[in-house]
Amino acid sequence: WRNRVCIESPFSRGEEKVKNFDYVDVLTMTDNLQIQAPSQFGLTSYAHYLSYVAWKNYRLPYVYHNLKDLNQHKIEDAIEDDAVFYGVKKEDIKCWLIDDWDETSQMCLSFMEKLSKAAPDLRIIFLTHFQEEQALEGADSIASHKGFKQLYLQPMSKGSVREIVKEFNEAMCIASSDEVLERVLTDMQDMNEHRTPVNCLQLMLAYKKQFEKRPINRYAILKLVLQSLFDNMEQLVYGGALDEDECTYILGNFVEG
């Protein structure tokens, strides 16, 4: 799929159609950016793909770093290591993509000051996860870095959902791809879920168990999803099949937390 970013949060209630920016748009901008999204929207994957496209299409070293792996006292060493990896001069490093940026942390503010001194011409793209309730309360409650243009990663388009459904269904043979796609989109809408890869895959794993008859309420759909998660012995260890009471208990704990 090809995620896009825009200047409005995916939770914005504004009815005006806003411009989406694709990978090329982001690469050709000169602004420092802060790209924000809730977890599971694919923010880290987006950053890796942006780095890949920058090098493959333009031979621009856009280097991905996770903040937790960077030492603010060795920023110049990190830039030199990047240059060696790409086989370019240190001054040719065009951009750092810094994942898991949290500027509410005092360490981040100190880090930014030292990075600006060590590489004043380096373009910076921060990738920041936020909680959905922050966006619902209003944009002011979301951390944003001064002087950085704010963009938001959008949910997948219906066309992107179709791609995931098609590939998964070809391997699992649930039903016709059109039927599965319609069911995925309907269930996500009824459950008020975002069109994210994880949500698509969780629903389709549930459909492997029961697809013929669509549940009439949200709880029944959630029960199917929980059963698919905890009965998948190849990835998770639970032990035994789940009955409805156990699903109720597990779901209750999730809600309470």
mmCIF file of C-alpha atoms in Angstrom:
data_model
loop_
_atom_site.group_PDB
_atom_site.id
_atom_site.type_symbol
_atom_site.label_atom_id
_atom_site.label_comp_id
_atom_site.label_asym_id
_atom_site.label_seq_id
_atom_site.Cartn_x
_atom_site.Cartn_y
_atom_site.Cartn_z
ATOM 1 C CA TRP A 1 0.000 0.000 0.000
ATOM 2 C CA ARG A 2 1.016 3.616 -0.365
ATOM 3 C CA ASN A 3 0.304 5.658 2.736
ATOM 4 C CA ARG A 4 -0.172 9.383 2.333
ATOM 5 C CA VAL A 5 0.213 12.265 4.741
ATOM 6 C CA CYS A 6 -1.758 15.486 5.021
ATOM 7 C CA ILE A 7 -1.895 18.632 7.135
ATOM 8 C CA GLU A 8 -4.941 17.506 9.138
ATOM 9 C CA SER A 9 -5.187 14.775 11.737
ATOM 10 C CA PRO A 10 -7.129 11.644 10.675
ATOM 11 C CA PHE A 11 -9.489 12.512 13.552
ATOM 12 C CA SER A 12 -10.279 15.987 12.264
ATOM 13 C CA ARG A 13 -13.974 16.668 11.956
ATOM 14 C CA GLY A 14 -13.452 19.231 9.222
ATOM 15 C CA GLU A 15 -15.489 18.530 6.095
ATOM 16 C CA GLU A 16 -13.176 20.308 3.650
ATOM 17 C CA LYS A 17 -11.142 18.022 1.452
ATOM 18 C CA VAL A 18 -7.458 18.493 2.279
ATOM 19 C CA LYS A 19 -4.481 17.864 0.033
ATOM 20 C CA ASN A 20 -2.646 14.592 0.529
ATOM 21 C CA PHE A 21 1.093 14.374 0.007
ATOM 22 C CA ASP A 22 2.733 11.267 -1.418
ATOM 23 C CA TYR A 23 6.337 10.088 -1.043
ATOM 24 C CA VAL A 24 7.617 12.301 -3.845
ATOM 25 C CA ASP A 25 5.977 15.372 -2.304
ATOM 26 C CA VAL A 26 7.626 14.697 1.047
ATOM 27 C CA LEU A 27 11.037 14.119 -0.534
ATOM 28 C CA THR A 28 10.890 17.309 -2.603
ATOM 29 C CA MET A 29 9.839 19.514 0.316
ATOM 30 C CA THR A 30 12.579 21.548 1.941
ATOM 31 C CA ASP A 31 10.812 21.881 5.315
ATOM 32 C CA ASN A 32 11.772 20.036 8.436
ATOM 33 C CA LEU A 33 8.796 17.815 9.205
ATOM 34 C CA GLN A 34 7.076 16.177 12.112
ATOM 35 C CA ILE A 35 4.910 13.305 10.873
ATOM 36 C CA GLN A 36 2.447 12.057 13.466
ATOM 37 C CA ALA A 37 0.131 9.056 13.735
ATOM 38 C CA PRO A 38 -1.381 6.703 16.304
ATOM 39 C CA SER A 39 0.303 3.342 16.839
ATOM 40 C CA GLN A 40 -0.279 0.644 14.185
ATOM 41 C CA PHE A 41 -0.829 3.223 11.438
ATOM 42 C CA GLY A 42 2.488 2.140 9.894
ATOM 43 C CA LEU A 43 4.592 5.154 10.845
ATOM 44 C CA THR A 44 7.860 3.205 11.145
ATOM 45 C CA SER A 45 7.205 1.359 7.882
ATOM 46 C CA TYR A 46 6.461 4.693 6.237
ATOM 47 C CA ALA A 47 9.819 6.059 7.392
ATOM 48 C CA HIS A 48 11.733 3.033 6.114
ATOM 49 C CA TYR A 49 9.999 3.209 2.748
ATOM 50 C CA LEU A 50 10.673 6.943 2.496
ATOM 51 C CA SER A 51 14.378 6.254 3.076
ATOM 52 C CA TYR A 52 14.291 3.493 0.459
ATOM 53 C CA VAL A 53 12.611 5.653 -2.204
ATOM 54 C CA ALA A 54 14.980 8.576 -1.542
ATOM 55 C CA TRP A 55 18.014 6.380 -2.229
ATOM 56 C CA LYS A 56 16.572 4.211 -5.022
ATOM 57 C CA ASN A 57 15.074 7.039 -7.093
ATOM 58 C CA TYR A 58 17.235 10.043 -6.233
ATOM 59 C CA ARG A 59 20.390 8.659 -4.583
ATOM 60 C CA LEU A 60 19.648 10.869 -1.585
ATOM 61 C CA PRO A 61 20.845 9.499 1.785
ATOM 62 C CA TYR A 62 17.740 9.782 3.970
ATOM 63 C CA VAL A 63 18.865 7.864 7.042
ATOM 64 C CA TYR A 64 16.464 6.181 9.458
ATOM 65 C CA HIS A 65 17.292 6.240 13.168
ATOM 66 C CA ASN A 66 15.272 5.289 16.207
ATOM 67 C CA LEU A 67 15.737 7.840 18.943
ATOM 68 C CA LYS A 68 16.508 5.201 21.566
ATOM 69 C CA ASP A 69 19.516 4.022 19.521
ATOM 70 C CA LEU A 70 21.077 7.482 19.248
ATOM 71 C CA ASN A 71 23.588 8.874 21.718
ATOM 72 C CA GLN A 72 23.280 12.666 21.934
ATOM 73 C CA HIS A 73 26.944 12.874 22.916
ATOM 74 C CA LYS A 74 28.062 11.074 19.735
ATOM 75 C CA ILE A 75 25.952 12.716 17.039
ATOM 76 C CA GLU A 76 28.918 13.509 14.795
ATOM 77 C CA ASP A 77 30.073 9.888 15.053
ATOM 78 C CA ALA A 78 26.617 8.718 13.972
ATOM 79 C CA ILE A 79 26.686 10.996 10.908
ATOM 80 C CA GLU A 80 30.129 9.679 9.977
ATOM 81 C CA ASP A 81 28.878 6.099 10.329
ATOM 82 C CA ASP A 82 25.962 6.953 8.021
ATOM 83 C CA ALA A 83 28.369 8.361 5.438
ATOM 84 C CA VAL A 84 30.478 5.183 5.530
ATOM 85 C CA PHE A 85 27.371 3.010 5.147
ATOM 86 C CA TYR A 86 26.153 4.921 2.084
ATOM 87 C CA GLY A 87 29.638 5.431 0.663
ATOM 88 C CA VAL A 88 29.285 9.222 0.543
ATOM 89 C CA LYS A 89 30.864 12.251 2.183
ATOM 90 C CA LYS A 90 29.568 13.333 5.577
ATOM 91 C CA GLU A 91 28.157 16.565 4.140
ATOM 92 C CA ASP A 92 26.172 14.525 1.585
ATOM 93 C CA ILE A 93 23.893 13.088 4.273
ATOM 94 C CA LYS A 94 20.716 14.993 3.433
ATOM 95 C CA CYS A 95 18.209 13.970 6.063
ATOM 96 C CA TRP A 96 17.674 12.101 9.299
ATOM 97 C CA LEU A 97 14.378 10.326 9.896
ATOM 98 C CA ILE A 98 14.132 10.069 13.699
ATOM 99 C CA ASP A 99 11.511 7.599 14.913
ATOM 100 C CA ASP A 100 9.798 7.528 18.327
ATOM 101 C CA TRP A 101 10.406 11.227 18.879
ATOM 102 C CA ASP A 102 8.866 12.501 22.110
ATOM 103 C CA GLU A 103 9.588 16.140 22.693
ATOM 104 C CA THR A 104 7.884 16.148 26.063
ATOM 105 C CA SER A 105 11.126 14.520 27.168
ATOM 106 C CA GLN A 106 13.857 16.885 28.352
ATOM 107 C CA MET A 107 16.402 14.598 26.688
ATOM 108 C CA CYS A 108 14.814 15.295 23.279
ATOM 109 C CA LEU A 109 15.201 19.051 23.698
ATOM 110 C CA SER A 110 18.869 18.658 24.595
ATOM 111 C CA PHE A 111 19.349 16.233 21.712
ATOM 112 C CA MET A 112 17.867 18.700 19.208
ATOM 113 C CA GLU A 113 20.166 21.486 20.346
ATOM 114 C CA LYS A 114 23.262 19.318 19.916
ATOM 115 C CA LEU A 115 22.062 17.977 16.552
ATOM 116 C CA SER A 116 21.517 21.527 15.248
ATOM 117 C CA LYS A 117 25.078 22.467 16.236
ATOM 118 C CA ALA A 118 26.653 19.297 14.836
ATOM 119 C CA ALA A 119 24.781 19.398 11.494
ATOM 120 C CA PRO A 120 23.016 22.741 10.938
ATOM 121 C CA ASP A 121 22.177 21.929 7.296
ATOM 122 C CA LEU A 122 20.792 18.450 7.979
ATOM 123 C CA ARG A 123 17.094 18.103 7.206
ATOM 124 C CA ILE A 124 15.147 16.476 10.040
ATOM 125 C CA ILE A 125 11.943 14.447 9.877
ATOM 126 C CA PHE A 126 10.548 13.440 13.260
ATOM 127 C CA LEU A 127 8.117 10.530 13.511
ATOM 128 C CA THR A 128 5.855 10.832 16.520
ATOM 129 C CA HIS A 129 3.223 8.456 17.855
ATOM 130 C CA PHE A 130 0.313 9.895 19.778
ATOM 131 C CA GLN A 131 -2.742 8.552 21.547
ATOM 132 C CA GLU A 132 -6.085 8.927 19.828
ATOM 133 C CA GLU A 133 -7.645 10.707 22.787
ATOM 134 C CA GLN A 134 -5.079 13.476 22.365
ATOM 135 C CA ALA A 135 -6.293 14.165 18.842
ATOM 136 C CA LEU A 136 -9.940 14.025 19.891
ATOM 137 C CA GLU A 137 -9.272 16.650 22.550
ATOM 138 C CA GLY A 138 -7.778 18.959 19.946
ATOM 139 C CA ALA A 139 -4.555 19.517 18.032
ATOM 140 C CA ASP A 140 -3.103 21.683 20.806
ATOM 141 C CA SER A 141 -2.817 18.633 23.035
ATOM 142 C CA ILE A 142 -0.503 16.875 20.568
ATOM 143 C CA ALA A 143 3.201 17.565 21.012
ATOM 144 C CA SER A 144 4.610 19.490 18.055
ATOM 145 C CA HIS A 145 8.100 20.769 17.492
ATOM 146 C CA LYS A 146 8.542 24.483 16.929
ATOM 147 C CA GLY A 147 9.653 25.336 13.413
ATOM 148 C CA PHE A 148 8.625 21.972 11.974
ATOM 149 C CA LYS A 149 5.792 21.534 9.505
ATOM 150 C CA GLN A 150 3.165 19.191 10.954
ATOM 151 C CA LEU A 151 1.856 16.322 8.821
ATOM 152 C CA TYR A 152 -0.316 13.347 9.743
ATOM 153 C CA LEU A 153 -0.173 9.820 8.376
ATOM 154 C CA GLN A 154 -3.579 8.847 7.049
ATOM 155 C CA PRO A 155 -5.387 5.475 7.294
ATOM 156 C CA MET A 156 -5.054 3.187 4.300
ATOM 157 C CA SER A 157 -7.223 3.899 1.296
ATOM 158 C CA LYS A 158 -9.865 1.354 0.293
ATOM 159 C CA GLY A 159 -7.637 0.449 -2.637
ATOM 160 C CA SER A 160 -4.812 -0.408 -0.239
ATOM 161 C CA VAL A 161 -7.156 -2.522 1.879
ATOM 162 C CA ARG A 162 -8.114 -4.360 -1.303
ATOM 163 C CA GLU A 163 -4.428 -5.178 -1.949
ATOM 164 C CA ILE A 164 -3.990 -6.698 1.516
ATOM 165 C CA VAL A 165 -7.262 -8.626 1.296
ATOM 166 C CA LYS A 166 -6.379 -10.009 -2.127
ATOM 167 C CA GLU A 167 -2.962 -11.315 -1.082
ATOM 168 C CA PHE A 168 -4.182 -12.780 2.223
ATOM 169 C CA ASN A 169 -7.239 -14.355 0.639
ATOM 170 C CA GLU A 170 -5.205 -15.974 -2.133
ATOM 171 C CA ALA A 171 -3.251 -17.838 0.562
ATOM 172 C CA MET A 172 -6.177 -18.637 2.886
ATOM 173 C CA CYS A 173 -9.095 -19.049 0.441
ATOM 174 C CA ILE A 174 -11.741 -17.562 2.760
ATOM 175 C CA ALA A 175 -14.217 -16.600 0.022
ATOM 176 C CA SER A 176 -14.150 -14.441 -3.096
ATOM 177 C CA SER A 177 -11.898 -11.401 -2.663
ATOM 178 C CA ASP A 178 -14.804 -9.014 -3.282
ATOM 179 C CA GLU A 179 -16.872 -10.667 -0.549
ATOM 180 C CA VAL A 180 -14.008 -10.582 1.934
ATOM 181 C CA LEU A 181 -13.200 -6.955 1.098
ATOM 182 C CA GLU A 182 -16.810 -5.880 1.597
ATOM 183 C CA ARG A 183 -16.930 -7.709 4.912
ATOM 184 C CA VAL A 184 -13.633 -6.186 6.143
ATOM 185 C CA LEU A 185 -14.731 -2.642 5.277
ATOM 186 C CA THR A 186 -18.174 -3.127 6.827
ATOM 187 C CA ASP A 187 -16.841 -4.649 10.054
ATOM 188 C CA MET A 188 -14.202 -1.934 10.477
ATOM 189 C CA GLN A 189 -16.847 0.740 9.965
ATOM 190 C CA ASP A 190 -19.283 -0.882 12.410
ATOM 191 C CA MET A 191 -16.543 -1.314 15.032
ATOM 192 C CA ASN A 192 -15.233 2.210 14.428
ATOM 193 C CA GLU A 193 -11.764 0.854 13.614
ATOM 194 C CA HIS A 194 -9.217 2.579 11.435
ATOM 195 C CA ARG A 195 -8.123 1.090 8.135
ATOM 196 C CA THR A 196 -4.741 -0.169 9.329
ATOM 197 C CA PRO A 197 -2.844 -3.318 8.257
ATOM 198 C CA VAL A 198 -3.141 -4.889 11.721
ATOM 199 C CA ASN A 199 -6.908 -4.392 11.873
ATOM 200 C CA CYS A 200 -7.336 -5.874 8.384
ATOM 201 C CA LEU A 201 -5.274 -8.944 9.222
ATOM 202 C CA GLN A 202 -6.937 -9.548 12.579
ATOM 203 C CA LEU A 203 -10.384 -9.552 10.998
ATOM 204 C CA MET A 204 -9.332 -11.905 8.215
ATOM 205 C CA LEU A 205 -7.771 -14.311 10.704
ATOM 206 C CA ALA A 206 -11.158 -14.358 12.440
ATOM 207 C CA TYR A 207 -12.920 -15.026 9.123
ATOM 208 C CA LYS A 208 -10.880 -18.215 8.728
ATOM 209 C CA LYS A 209 -12.970 -19.627 11.581
ATOM 210 C CA GLN A 210 -16.341 -18.261 10.554
ATOM 211 C CA PHE A 211 -17.201 -16.268 7.492
ATOM 212 C CA GLU A 212 -20.518 -17.535 6.116
ATOM 213 C CA LYS A 213 -22.778 -15.675 8.535
ATOM 214 C CA ARG A 214 -21.935 -12.129 9.578
ATOM 215 C CA PRO A 215 -22.380 -11.427 13.322
ATOM 216 C CA ILE A 216 -25.132 -8.947 14.064
ATOM 217 C CA ASN A 217 -23.309 -7.025 16.809
ATOM 218 C CA ARG A 218 -19.873 -5.673 17.586
ATOM 219 C CA TYR A 219 -19.278 -7.982 20.510
ATOM 220 C CA ALA A 220 -19.686 -11.067 18.322
ATOM 221 C CA ILE A 221 -17.096 -9.696 15.897
ATOM 222 C CA LEU A 222 -14.695 -8.927 18.753
ATOM 223 C CA LYS A 223 -15.167 -12.455 20.070
ATOM 224 C CA LEU A 224 -14.127 -13.884 16.700
ATOM 225 C CA VAL A 225 -11.052 -11.651 16.639
ATOM 226 C CA LEU A 226 -10.050 -12.687 20.167
ATOM 227 C CA GLN A 227 -10.515 -16.361 19.355
ATOM 228 C CA SER A 228 -8.343 -16.042 16.261
ATOM 229 C CA LEU A 229 -5.607 -14.354 18.315
ATOM 230 C CA PHE A 230 -5.523 -16.758 21.245
ATOM 231 C CA ASP A 231 -6.134 -19.941 19.264
ATOM 232 C CA ASN A 232 -3.221 -19.256 16.923
ATOM 233 C CA MET A 233 -0.780 -21.637 18.564
ATOM 234 C CA GLU A 234 1.973 -20.913 16.061
ATOM 235 C CA GLN A 235 2.363 -17.357 17.338
ATOM 236 C CA LEU A 236 0.850 -17.241 20.814
ATOM 237 C CA VAL A 237 0.746 -19.684 23.703
ATOM 238 C CA TYR A 238 -2.578 -19.820 25.501
ATOM 239 C CA GLY A 239 -3.627 -23.440 25.764
ATOM 240 C CA GLY A 240 -6.980 -24.891 24.806
ATOM 241 C CA ALA A 241 -9.810 -23.363 22.808
ATOM 242 C CA LEU A 242 -11.535 -20.231 24.077
ATOM 243 C CA ASP A 243 -15.194 -20.309 24.996
ATOM 244 C CA GLU A 244 -17.500 -17.307 25.074
ATOM 245 C CA ASP A 245 -17.106 -16.667 28.814
ATOM 246 C CA GLU A 246 -13.332 -16.539 28.521
ATOM 247 C CA CYS A 247 -13.587 -14.100 25.625
ATOM 248 C CA THR A 248 -15.873 -11.921 27.733
ATOM 249 C CA TYR A 249 -13.375 -11.947 30.598
ATOM 250 C CA ILE A 250 -10.411 -11.135 28.341
ATOM 251 C CA LEU A 251 -12.277 -8.367 26.555
ATOM 252 C CA GLY A 252 -13.367 -6.920 29.893
ATOM 253 C CA ASN A 253 -9.744 -6.748 31.020
ATOM 254 C CA PHE A 254 -8.745 -4.982 27.813
ATOM 255 C CA VAL A 255 -11.505 -2.424 28.265
ATOM 256 C CA GLU A 256 -10.657 -1.862 31.931
ATOM 257 C CA GLY A 257 -7.006 -1.215 31.009
#
